């Protein structure tokens, strides 16, 4: 005996599939229209929206079939008074034009008109929806005296309930309680919206404060790097000048180096001041205002003929105009050498264009490390090693021999010369090392700084580049 298998699941036919697709497209179109309309409505001034809402509700209150739909509390016998009914209907809709600016006044006028309308037993009207909108508006928009409005509102509703009961309304007491709870829920819904709106405003304020603090911290790091490095180089070169008096050529070289260092410092400071002025003009021209970018001569050519620390854009295109001024590693090394510090630059791997953040961090890290080497390991051989990888850049700045970093306060968090307890390699430095550590960590990199086992001091960092730049 042969049994045939049957499948209870029926696949949709072509007509059903086409109908489903049409319905999905129509739903997507309606959703797009709704989003567009909502965005347009929210973009209009609040006062204009309130006036339009009051006008629409007024029109609907006298248009069929909504004219006879509305709230009716007491179920009193219907009384026909057309003129009075029209006036009270307008009293429940027109005050909504000031519901956001004067919510208490709006609720007072609407509530009074609603109470008189219900007490006289006039026909139902769609204008009674204005009471719910007025209650919601008080909860959502009242900024002052919100709690003071609760007791008058409760007293007014109790008085309305007593009047309706005295005029023979056939409602039991518990129905009045339920109606009151519904009205309170509408008020509470507005209060919830107001609370969420206030929380969102506070969140935005805190975000703005955090962004401001972060920008101030960034500018403080930039100013520290610029001033410390260039001023240190100028001081060291000036201190060495008296010992070069026997060689006029070397004195001339020293003075030229001091002048070049000062000009570079001025160029970077002018750029940062242009950022602080927030005029946008300094960022728009892509260079430091009033001077050439650091590491470049007045003619605009690199002093060493090389590209920036991967700072120049590929194919000779201009760098990002919003980026802070930054220079060339080779110029930086040469400047430090002219100050009397023996420095060697070792580059490993193929040099690739770096993202702006990584490029600036590499330059500042080497700049700050050389500044510390000049201050605390003056005259000792220093090596700068830069390894270019596909996904990261490795930097190490190390000096040989005994170092004075701990004694000079660079190895402690206080900066007053107190010695930290020996131990962890990740030490807490002053603004210089702390700023470098923050720079590197913001890019997701690794940073270490501390004494070397064979003497001296080293700063190491691995900075991600995000693969293809």
XYZ file of N, CA and C in Angstrom, residues 11-272:
786
model
N 2.567 27.344 0.295
C 3.374 28.499 -0.099
C 2.477 29.556 -0.728
N 2.756 30.843 -0.459
C 1.911 31.911 -1.006
C 2.002 31.955 -2.519
N 0.888 32.277 -3.116
C 0.846 32.387 -4.559
C 1.399 33.716 -5.043
N 1.521 33.845 -6.361
C 2.065 35.101 -6.927
C 1.231 36.313 -6.561
N -0.117 36.171 -6.548
C -0.966 37.313 -6.237
C -0.785 37.769 -4.782
N -0.663 36.773 -3.865
C -0.480 37.128 -2.456
C 0.870 37.811 -2.240
N 1.917 37.305 -2.901
C 3.241 37.923 -2.754
C 3.250 39.350 -3.281
N 2.623 39.573 -4.436
C 2.554 40.923 -4.993
C 1.756 41.849 -4.083
N 0.673 41.334 -3.507
C -0.122 42.153 -2.593
C 0.659 42.533 -1.342
N 1.440 41.573 -0.834
C 2.251 41.859 0.346
C 3.288 42.930 0.043
N 3.899 42.843 -1.119
C 4.909 43.840 -1.492
C 4.282 45.225 -1.655
N 3.093 45.273 -2.260
C 2.430 46.568 -2.416
C 2.084 47.170 -1.057
N 1.622 46.303 -0.158
C 1.288 46.796 1.186
C 2.538 47.306 1.906
N 3.666 46.599 1.739
C 4.900 47.036 2.374
C 5.373 48.368 1.807
N 5.264 48.507 0.467
C 5.662 49.778 -0.149
C 4.760 50.910 0.321
N 3.462 50.642 0.395
C 2.540 51.679 0.847
C 2.829 52.066 2.298
N 3.141 51.082 3.148
C 3.478 51.379 4.545
C 4.754 52.211 4.629
N 5.736 51.894 3.790
C 6.981 52.668 3.791
C 6.736 54.101 3.341
N 5.875 54.272 2.300
C 5.559 55.621 1.829
C 4.838 56.414 2.909
N 3.865 55.772 3.572
C 3.124 56.464 4.634
C 4.058 56.833 5.791
N 4.972 55.918 6.123
C 5.924 56.220 7.197
C 6.821 57.392 6.813
N 7.236 57.452 5.553
C 8.047 58.582 5.104
C 7.290 59.883 5.167
N 6.024 59.856 4.737
C 5.193 61.064 4.823
C 5.025 61.489 6.283
N 4.809 60.526 7.151
C 4.628 60.842 8.572
C 5.885 61.480 9.154
N 7.053 60.919 8.845
C 8.298 61.501 9.349
C 8.512 62.903 8.797
N 8.214 63.082 7.510
C 8.381 64.413 6.919
C 7.433 65.419 7.557
N 6.175 65.017 7.716
C 5.209 65.917 8.340
C 5.560 66.228 9.784
N 6.013 65.223 10.525
C 6.392 65.445 11.916
C 7.577 66.394 12.022
N 8.566 66.184 11.157
C 9.723 67.076 11.172
C 9.325 68.506 10.817
N 8.429 68.642 9.834
C 7.970 69.984 9.467
C 7.214 70.635 10.613
N 6.345 69.878 11.256
C 5.549 70.416 12.354
C 6.435 70.821 13.530
N 7.401 69.982 13.897
C 8.272 70.297 15.023
C 9.226 71.432 14.711
N 9.483 71.666 13.443
C 10.365 72.759 13.077
C 9.706 74.118 13.123
N 8.390 74.174 13.239
C 7.690 75.448 13.287
C 7.750 76.022 14.699
N 7.618 77.337 14.850
C 7.621 77.948 16.186
C 6.477 77.402 17.033
N 6.737 77.292 18.331
C 5.728 76.711 19.220
C 4.452 77.541 19.242
N 4.585 78.860 19.250
C 3.390 79.705 19.287
C 2.525 79.491 18.048
N 3.168 79.347 16.886
C 2.409 79.105 15.661
C 1.713 77.749 15.718
N 2.384 76.759 16.248
C 1.762 75.435 16.350
C 0.538 75.468 17.271
N 0.653 76.202 18.379
C -0.477 76.269 19.306
C -1.664 76.982 18.670
N -1.400 78.046 17.944
C -2.511 78.752 17.280
C -3.185 77.859 16.241
N -2.371 77.120 15.498
C -2.950 76.228 14.492
C -3.731 75.098 15.135
N -3.247 74.586 16.272
C -3.980 73.540 16.981
C -5.327 74.064 17.467
N -5.337 75.265 18.032
C -6.597 75.841 18.494
C -7.564 76.055 17.335
N -7.057 76.489 16.200
C -7.921 76.715 15.037
C -8.512 75.394 14.529
N -7.664 74.351 14.425
C -8.153 73.059 13.934
C -9.202 72.489 14.872
N -8.961 72.550 16.181
C -9.926 72.010 17.133
C -11.235 72.796 17.081
N -11.155 74.095 16.881
C -12.370 74.899 16.767
C -13.184 74.496 15.540
N -12.515 74.313 14.413
C -13.226 73.912 13.188
C -13.871 72.546 13.368
N -13.138 71.592 13.946
C -13.689 70.255 14.139
C -14.867 70.251 15.113
N -14.889 71.205 16.025
C -15.977 71.241 17.009
C -17.317 71.625 16.379
N -17.288 72.220 15.181
C -18.534 72.624 14.512
C -18.737 71.898 13.189
N -17.930 70.882 12.935
C -18.024 70.133 11.676
C -18.531 68.729 11.970
N -19.463 68.300 11.166
C -19.956 66.931 11.292
C -18.920 65.969 10.707
N -18.835 64.748 11.233
C -19.662 64.165 12.314
C -19.057 64.336 13.698
N -17.916 65.080 13.840
C -17.262 65.187 15.139
C -17.922 66.195 16.054
N -18.797 67.037 15.513
C -19.381 68.100 16.331
C -20.102 67.556 17.556
N -20.739 66.406 17.451
C -21.494 65.853 18.568
C -20.744 64.819 19.373
N -19.443 64.687 19.154
C -18.632 63.710 19.891
C -17.803 64.451 20.927
N -17.833 63.997 22.175
C -17.043 64.656 23.203
C -17.314 64.070 24.563
N -16.715 64.679 25.581
C -16.869 64.203 26.958
C -18.177 64.709 27.559
N -18.822 63.848 28.341
C -20.061 64.226 29.045
C -20.016 63.556 30.408
N -19.897 64.358 31.452
C -19.663 63.813 32.784
C -20.958 63.481 33.533
N -21.931 64.401 33.493
C -23.065 64.239 34.403
C -24.273 63.542 33.832
N -24.379 63.386 32.521
C -25.560 62.795 31.890
C -26.835 63.530 32.287
N -26.741 64.843 32.384
C -27.938 65.629 32.691
C -28.841 65.709 31.463
N -30.098 66.017 31.655
C -30.994 66.207 30.497
C -30.465 67.306 29.588
N -30.498 67.044 28.293
C -29.936 67.977 27.316
C -30.753 69.248 27.260
N -30.028 70.361 27.273
C -30.653 71.676 27.189
C -30.132 72.366 25.932
N -31.021 72.905 25.136
C -30.642 73.532 23.879
C -30.563 75.049 24.055
N -29.360 75.552 23.927
C -29.111 77.006 23.961
C -27.996 77.261 22.969
N -28.315 77.406 21.695
C -27.285 77.451 20.645
C -26.230 78.533 20.849
N -26.658 79.741 21.174
C -25.666 80.824 21.311
C -24.729 80.551 22.474
N -25.288 80.170 23.603
C -24.457 79.877 24.770
C -23.548 78.682 24.509
N -24.063 77.669 23.806
C -23.246 76.496 23.505
C -22.050 76.863 22.611
N -22.293 77.753 21.649
C -21.193 78.178 20.766
C -20.139 78.941 21.560
N -20.590 79.847 22.442
C -19.635 80.630 23.228
C -18.801 79.737 24.150
N -19.454 78.777 24.795
C -18.711 77.888 25.694
C -17.791 76.947 24.917
N -18.194 76.565 23.720
C -17.316 75.730 22.892
C -16.059 76.500 22.505
N -16.248 77.767 22.119
C -15.084 78.592 21.803
C -14.199 78.801 23.033
N -14.827 78.881 24.198
C -14.049 79.027 25.427
C -13.207 77.801 25.748
N -13.563 76.647 25.177
C -12.789 75.429 25.413
C -11.720 75.173 24.352
N -11.759 75.925 23.269
C -10.786 75.690 22.191
C -9.820 76.854 21.977
N -10.301 78.067 21.949
C -9.437 79.206 21.630
C -8.317 79.429 22.651
N -8.535 79.214 23.970
C -7.413 79.405 24.916
C -6.228 78.483 24.659
N -6.403 77.426 23.875
C -5.279 76.535 23.573
C -4.187 77.239 22.767
N -4.483 78.404 22.212
C -3.471 79.152 21.466
C -2.336 79.616 22.370
N -2.548 79.646 23.697
C -1.491 80.061 24.631
C -1.155 78.928 25.591
N -1.403 77.711 25.200
C -1.246 76.584 26.126
C 0.205 76.364 26.553
N 1.182 76.687 25.702
C 2.582 76.500 26.068
C 3.154 77.709 26.784
N 2.718 78.913 26.377
C 3.245 80.128 27.001
C 2.574 80.414 28.342
N 1.255 80.206 28.431
C 0.486 80.474 29.659
C -0.381 79.258 29.971
N 0.207 78.134 30.357
C -0.600 76.920 30.575
C -1.603 77.064 31.711
N -1.269 77.784 32.778
C -2.219 77.941 33.888
C -3.434 78.748 33.448
N -3.209 79.831 32.707
C -4.330 80.620 32.202
C -5.176 79.806 31.236
N -4.526 79.024 30.406
C -5.252 78.179 29.455
C -6.155 77.191 30.184
N -5.620 76.520 31.215
C -6.424 75.549 31.959
C -7.570 76.241 32.687
N -7.333 77.431 33.224
C -8.395 78.143 33.940
C -9.565 78.471 33.018
N -9.263 79.018 31.836
C -10.328 79.395 30.912
C -11.052 78.170 30.355
N -10.272 77.157 29.963
C -10.890 75.947 29.410
C -11.699 75.223 30.470
N -11.133 75.095 31.687
C -11.841 74.392 32.753
C -13.128 75.090 33.156
N -13.097 76.423 33.222
C -14.306 77.163 33.566
C -15.384 76.979 32.498
N -15.012 77.075 31.226
C -15.983 76.885 30.145
C -16.525 75.461 30.149
N -15.645 74.499 30.388
C -16.087 73.101 30.421
C -17.055 72.865 31.576
N -16.742 73.417 32.753
C -17.607 73.209 33.910
C -18.992 73.796 33.709
N -19.045 75.012 33.172
C -20.355 75.627 32.913
C -21.119 74.831 31.864
N -20.417 74.376 30.813
C -21.065 73.592 29.757
C -21.671 72.315 30.317
N -20.938 71.622 31.189
C -21.449 70.372 31.755
C -22.565 70.634 32.766
N -22.443 71.695 33.541
C -23.450 71.976 34.573
C -24.793 72.346 33.959
N -24.792 73.001 32.792
C -26.035 73.407 32.146
C -26.643 72.295 31.299
N -25.915 71.186 31.121
C -26.458 70.079 30.338
C -26.541 70.376 28.867
N -25.637 71.182 28.338
C -25.652 71.497 26.913
C -25.216 70.282 26.100
N -25.545 70.238 24.812
C -25.203 69.068 23.996
C -23.699 68.823 23.948
N -23.349 67.553 23.766
C -21.934 67.186 23.677
C -21.281 67.909 22.497
N -20.001 68.201 22.671
C -19.247 68.880 21.617
C -17.805 68.392 21.628
N -17.237 68.369 20.453
C -15.843 67.944 20.332
C -14.889 68.932 21.001
N -15.394 70.141 21.304
C -14.555 71.135 21.976
C -14.137 70.692 23.367
N -14.874 69.734 23.949
C -14.511 69.263 25.291
C -13.143 68.596 25.326
N -12.598 68.196 24.144
C -11.250 67.635 24.103
C -10.207 68.670 24.529
N -10.607 69.951 24.477
C -9.686 70.989 24.911
C -9.294 70.855 26.368
N -10.201 70.287 27.216
C -9.858 70.110 28.624
C -8.670 69.166 28.778
N -8.667 68.078 28.021
C -7.554 67.131 28.121
C -6.253 67.762 27.624
N -6.331 68.546 26.555
C -5.133 69.210 26.048
C -4.632 70.256 27.042
N -5.542 70.954 27.705
C -5.125 71.955 28.690
C -4.461 71.294 29.894
N -5.012 70.164 30.356
C -4.393 69.446 31.471
C -3.000 68.934 31.097
N -2.893 68.369 29.901
C -1.583 67.902 29.443
C -0.594 69.063 29.348
N -1.053 70.219 28.884
C -0.167 71.362 28.709
C 0.353 71.869 30.041
N -0.487 71.852 31.074
C -0.013 72.271 32.396
C 1.097 71.344 32.887
N 0.895 70.045 32.713
C 1.942 69.114 33.145
C 3.216 69.224 32.334
N 3.076 69.539 31.026
C 4.240 69.515 30.143
C 4.969 70.846 30.074
N 4.260 71.980 30.280
C 4.870 73.279 30.012
C 4.923 74.209 31.205
N 4.192 73.946 32.266
C 4.226 74.842 33.422
C 5.598 74.757 34.083
N 6.285 75.902 34.208
C 7.623 75.928 34.794
C 7.598 76.400 36.238
N 6.671 77.287 36.573
C 6.609 77.837 37.922
C 5.252 77.547 38.542
N 5.272 77.249 39.831
C 4.026 77.041 40.552
C 3.255 75.810 40.131
N 3.962 74.780 39.669
C 3.228 73.574 39.234
C 2.460 72.950 40.395
N 3.101 72.898 41.556
C 2.435 72.271 42.696
C 1.294 73.128 43.231
N 1.427 74.439 43.059
C 0.359 75.317 43.533
C -0.905 75.173 42.712
N -0.792 74.649 41.503
C -1.969 74.494 40.651
C -2.765 73.235 40.977
N -2.159 72.311 41.702
C -2.832 71.029 41.949
C -4.070 71.223 42.812
N -3.923 71.910 43.941
C -5.059 72.061 44.854
C -6.209 72.836 44.224
N -5.991 73.974 43.550
C -7.137 74.621 42.880
C -7.807 73.729 41.843
N -7.014 72.928 41.116
C -7.609 72.048 40.114
C -8.466 70.969 40.772
N -7.966 70.390 41.871
C -8.745 69.373 42.586
C -10.015 69.984 43.172
N -9.883 71.189 43.731
C -11.058 71.844 44.312
C -12.092 72.170 43.237
N -11.640 72.613 42.070
C -12.571 72.928 40.996
C -13.303 71.677 40.527
N -12.576 70.543 40.425
C -13.245 69.306 39.992
C -14.235 68.829 41.056
N -13.868 68.972 42.324
C -14.804 68.578 43.390
C -16.052 69.444 43.354
N -15.870 70.733 43.110
C -17.038 71.620 43.026
C -17.923 71.236 41.847
N -17.322 70.911 40.696
C -18.108 70.477 39.544
C -18.875 69.199 39.861
N -18.250 68.267 40.550
C -18.921 67.010 40.912
C -20.118 67.271 41.825
N -19.937 68.192 42.779
C -21.046 68.516 43.704
C -22.195 69.171 42.938
N -21.873 70.076 42.028
C -22.923 70.745 41.255
C -23.677 69.737 40.392
N -22.940 68.841 39.719
C -23.609 67.846 38.887
C -24.497 66.937 39.725
N -24.012 66.533 40.905
C -24.818 65.662 41.762
C -26.064 66.408 42.274
N -25.902 67.706 42.591
C -27.038 68.487 43.080
C -28.078 68.699 41.985
N -27.679 68.748 40.735
C -28.617 68.946 39.637
C -29.216 67.621 39.152
N -28.920 66.549 39.871
C -29.569 65.282 39.579
C -28.832 64.379 38.631
N -27.520 64.512 38.527
C -26.741 63.626 37.658
C -26.811 62.205 38.204
N -27.139 61.206 37.367
C -27.338 59.832 37.850
C -26.033 59.040 37.949
N -24.949 59.642 38.392
C -23.669 58.945 38.504
C -23.370 58.636 39.955
N -22.912 57.431 40.264
C -22.508 57.114 41.636
C -21.196 57.813 41.972
N -20.868 57.973 43.245
C -19.642 58.681 43.653
C -18.367 58.069 43.066
N -18.326 56.745 42.978
C -17.092 56.125 42.468
C -16.807 56.500 41.015
N -17.856 56.821 40.248
C -17.617 57.247 38.866
C -16.896 58.590 38.816
N -17.249 59.477 39.744
C -16.536 60.749 39.807
C -15.052 60.541 40.163
N -14.804 59.568 41.022
C -13.409 59.271 41.398
C -12.634 58.752 40.192
N -13.259 57.847 39.426
C -12.592 57.299 38.244
C -12.305 58.396 37.222
N -13.305 59.267 36.999
C -13.107 60.364 36.050
C -11.964 61.273 36.518
N -11.919 61.553 37.826
C -10.843 62.376 38.360
C -9.475 61.744 38.171
N -9.397 60.413 38.324
C -8.122 59.727 38.119
C -7.690 59.803 36.657
N -8.660 59.723 35.752
C -8.322 59.843 34.327
C -7.752 61.226 34.028
N -8.402 62.262 34.564
C -7.894 63.612 34.349
C -6.510 63.789 34.963
N -6.300 63.219 36.155
C -4.977 63.296 36.791
C -3.929 62.561 35.964
N -4.328 61.445 35.325
C -3.376 60.706 34.488
C -2.951 61.530 33.277
N -3.886 62.296 32.708
C -3.531 63.164 31.574
C -2.527 64.224 32.024
N -2.798 64.844 33.181
C -1.860 65.818 33.742
C -0.500 65.157 33.983
N -0.521 63.961 34.576
C 0.737 63.263 34.852
C 1.501 62.894 33.596
N 0.761 62.560 32.514
C 1.454 62.277 31.261
C 2.243 63.472 30.762
N 1.648 64.661 30.887
C 2.381 65.862 30.514
C 3.597 66.087 31.389
N 3.469 65.796 32.698
C 4.603 65.950 33.605
C 5.737 64.994 33.247
N 5.390 63.777 32.828
C 6.427 62.823 32.414
C 7.174 63.332 31.189
N 6.431 63.867 30.235
C 7.070 64.421 29.038
C 7.991 65.584 29.406
N 7.510 66.448 30.315
C 8.346 67.565 30.746
C 9.619 67.076 31.429
N 9.498 66.037 32.258
C 10.674 65.492 32.920
C 11.676 64.920 31.932
N 11.170 64.202 30.930
C 12.079 63.655 29.925
C 12.746 64.763 29.120
N 11.984 65.804 28.824
C 12.551 66.928 28.077
C 13.636 67.626 28.906
N 13.379 67.782 30.202
C 14.385 68.409 31.063
C 15.627 67.536 31.190
N 15.414 66.208 31.288
C 16.567 65.312 31.368
C 17.400 65.354 30.092
N 16.726 65.443 28.950
C 17.453 65.533 27.687
C 18.224 66.847 27.587
N 17.589 67.931 28.053
C 18.299 69.217 28.042
C 19.506 69.184 28.962
N 19.363 68.552 30.124
C 20.499 68.432 31.036
C 21.598 67.561 30.439
N 21.195 66.484 29.756
C 22.202 65.629 29.117
C 22.970 66.398 28.049
N 22.250 67.186 27.252
C 22.925 67.978 26.227
C 23.843 69.018 26.847
N 23.399 69.599 27.970
C 24.252 70.581 28.640
C 25.536 69.932 29.140
N 25.407 68.748 29.736
C 26.591 68.051 30.231
C 27.504 67.629 29.090
N 26.903 67.211 27.974
C 27.719 66.857 26.809
C 28.480 68.076 26.297
N 27.783 69.230 26.270
C 28.458 70.451 25.829
C 29.575 70.837 26.783
N 29.336 70.698 28.095
C 30.387 71.000 29.060
C 31.565 70.057 28.905
N 31.268 68.757 28.686
C 32.352 67.794 28.499
C 33.148 68.103 27.236
N 32.419 68.485 26.162
C 33.124 68.830 24.923
C 33.991 70.071 25.121
N 33.457 71.050 25.872
C 34.245 72.250 26.148
C 35.478 71.924 26.968
N 35.290 71.076 28.003
C 36.438 70.689 28.824
C 37.475 69.921 28.015
N 36.996 69.032 27.135
C 37.926 68.275 26.301
C 38.699 69.191 25.361
N 37.988 70.196 24.803
C 38.670 71.134 23.903
C 39.676 71.984 24.663
N 39.308 72.401 25.869
C 40.267 73.149 26.675
C 41.482 72.301 27.010
N 41.248 71.050 27.358
C 42.370 70.153 27.658
C 43.252 69.969 26.442
N 42.637 69.836 25.268
C 43.436 69.670 24.048
C 44.270 70.905 23.772
N 43.657 72.085 23.919
C 44.405 73.316 23.690
C 45.501 73.490 24.735
N 45.222 73.066 25.984
C 46.262 73.144 27.016
C 47.438 72.246 26.666
N 47.144 71.048 26.138
C 48.237 70.162 25.731
C 49.034 70.771 24.588
N 48.299 71.357 23.615
C 48.999 71.970 22.489
C 49.887 73.124 22.959
N 49.358 73.976 23.833
C 50.145 75.096 24.328
C 51.345 74.615 25.118
N 51.134 73.583 25.924
C 52.256 73.039 26.693
C 53.336 72.508 25.775
N 52.921 71.736 24.774
C 53.910 71.158 23.864
C 54.675 72.245 23.120
N 53.940 73.254 22.651
C 54.591 74.317 21.881
C 55.534 75.128 22.758
N 55.007 75.642 23.873
C 55.799 76.533 24.713
C 56.971 75.801 25.342
N 56.714 74.622 25.913
C 57.785 73.900 26.595
C 58.914 73.548 25.653
N 58.574 72.995 24.509
C 59.625 72.551 23.597
C 60.452 73.723 23.084
N 59.776 74.713 22.528
C 60.517 75.797 21.893
C 61.240 76.666 22.912
N 60.598 76.960 24.032
C 61.264 77.786 25.040
C 62.445 77.040 25.641
N 62.302 75.743 25.882
C 63.432 74.963 26.394
C 64.600 74.997 25.421
N 64.298 74.811 24.140
C 65.371 74.849 23.149
C 66.045 76.214 23.122
N 65.262 77.277 23.223
C 65.843 78.617 23.209
C 66.700 78.866 24.444
N 66.245 78.397 25.616
C 67.025 78.582 26.836
C 68.338 77.823 26.759
N 68.282 76.578 26.304
C 69.514 75.782 26.203
C 70.491 76.425 25.228
N 69.990 76.877 24.092
C 70.869 77.501 23.102
C 71.430 78.824 23.620
N 70.618 79.583 24.353
C 71.120 80.845 24.913
C 72.173 80.590 25.978
N 71.967 79.583 26.816
C 72.962 79.271 27.843
C 74.280 78.813 27.242
N 74.207 78.175 26.079
C 75.436 77.690 25.455
C 76.166 78.777 24.688
N 75.488 79.890 24.382
C 76.109 80.935 23.563
C 77.377 81.516 24.182
N 77.430 81.804 25.513
C 78.677 82.384 26.063
C 79.898 81.486 25.875
N 79.698 80.192 25.805
C 80.834 79.289 25.652
C 81.302 79.188 24.205
N 80.567 79.849 23.301
C 80.926 79.804 21.881
C 81.514 81.119 21.393
N 81.804 82.029 22.336
C 82.288 83.339 21.933
C 83.599 83.272 21.175
N 84.387 82.240 21.446
C 85.680 82.124 20.743
C 85.494 81.758 19.290
N 84.334 81.286 18.910
C 84.081 80.893 17.524
C 82.897 81.696 17.004
N 83.146 82.796 16.309
C 82.042 83.633 15.828
C 81.062 82.874 14.945
N 81.564 81.925 14.159
C 80.662 81.182 13.283
C 79.643 80.376 14.092
N 80.128 79.772 15.183
C 79.221 78.977 16.005
C 78.244 79.872 16.755
N 78.700 81.073 17.139
C 77.777 82.009 17.780
C 76.670 82.396 16.810
N 77.065 82.656 15.563
C 76.062 82.997 14.550
C 75.078 81.860 14.348
N 75.558 80.626 14.308
C 74.678 79.469 14.157
C 73.714 79.363 15.340
N 74.261 79.611 16.555
C 73.407 79.515 17.742
C 72.317 80.570 17.718
N 72.676 81.804 17.351
C 71.683 82.865 17.292
C 70.651 82.598 16.205
N 71.115 82.063 15.073
C 70.174 81.709 14.007
C 69.203 80.626 14.475
N 69.739 79.658 15.211
C 68.874 78.588 15.730
C 67.857 79.138 16.718
N 68.296 80.073 17.582
C 67.367 80.674 18.543
C 66.273 81.441 17.809
N 66.658 82.203 16.790
C 65.676 82.952 16.011
C 64.685 82.028 15.321
N 65.183 80.949 14.711
C 64.281 80.003 14.045
C 63.329 79.328 15.010
N 63.863 78.975 16.203
C 63.002 78.351 17.203
C 61.907 79.307 17.651
N 62.268 80.578 17.875
C 61.266 81.559 18.276
C 60.212 81.766 17.215
N 60.620 81.793 15.949
C 59.646 81.978 14.880
C 58.695 80.796 14.794
N 59.225 79.590 14.979
C 58.345 78.414 14.966
C 57.347 78.479 16.114
N 57.839 78.890 17.302
C 56.933 78.998 18.444
C 55.846 80.030 18.180
N 56.218 81.167 17.610
C 55.227 82.183 17.296
C 54.202 81.687 16.281
N 54.674 80.931 15.278
C 53.754 80.424 14.265
C 52.714 79.506 14.889
N 53.157 78.596 15.755
C 52.205 77.672 16.369
C 51.293 78.403 17.351
N 51.834 79.356 18.100
C 51.000 80.102 19.035
C 49.963 80.924 18.294
N 50.344 81.506 17.169
C 49.359 82.265 16.383
C 48.243 81.353 15.902
N 48.605 80.147 15.503
C 47.563 79.210 15.054
C 46.596 78.897 16.194
N 47.146 78.593 17.388
C 46.281 78.245 18.511
C 45.424 79.437 18.922
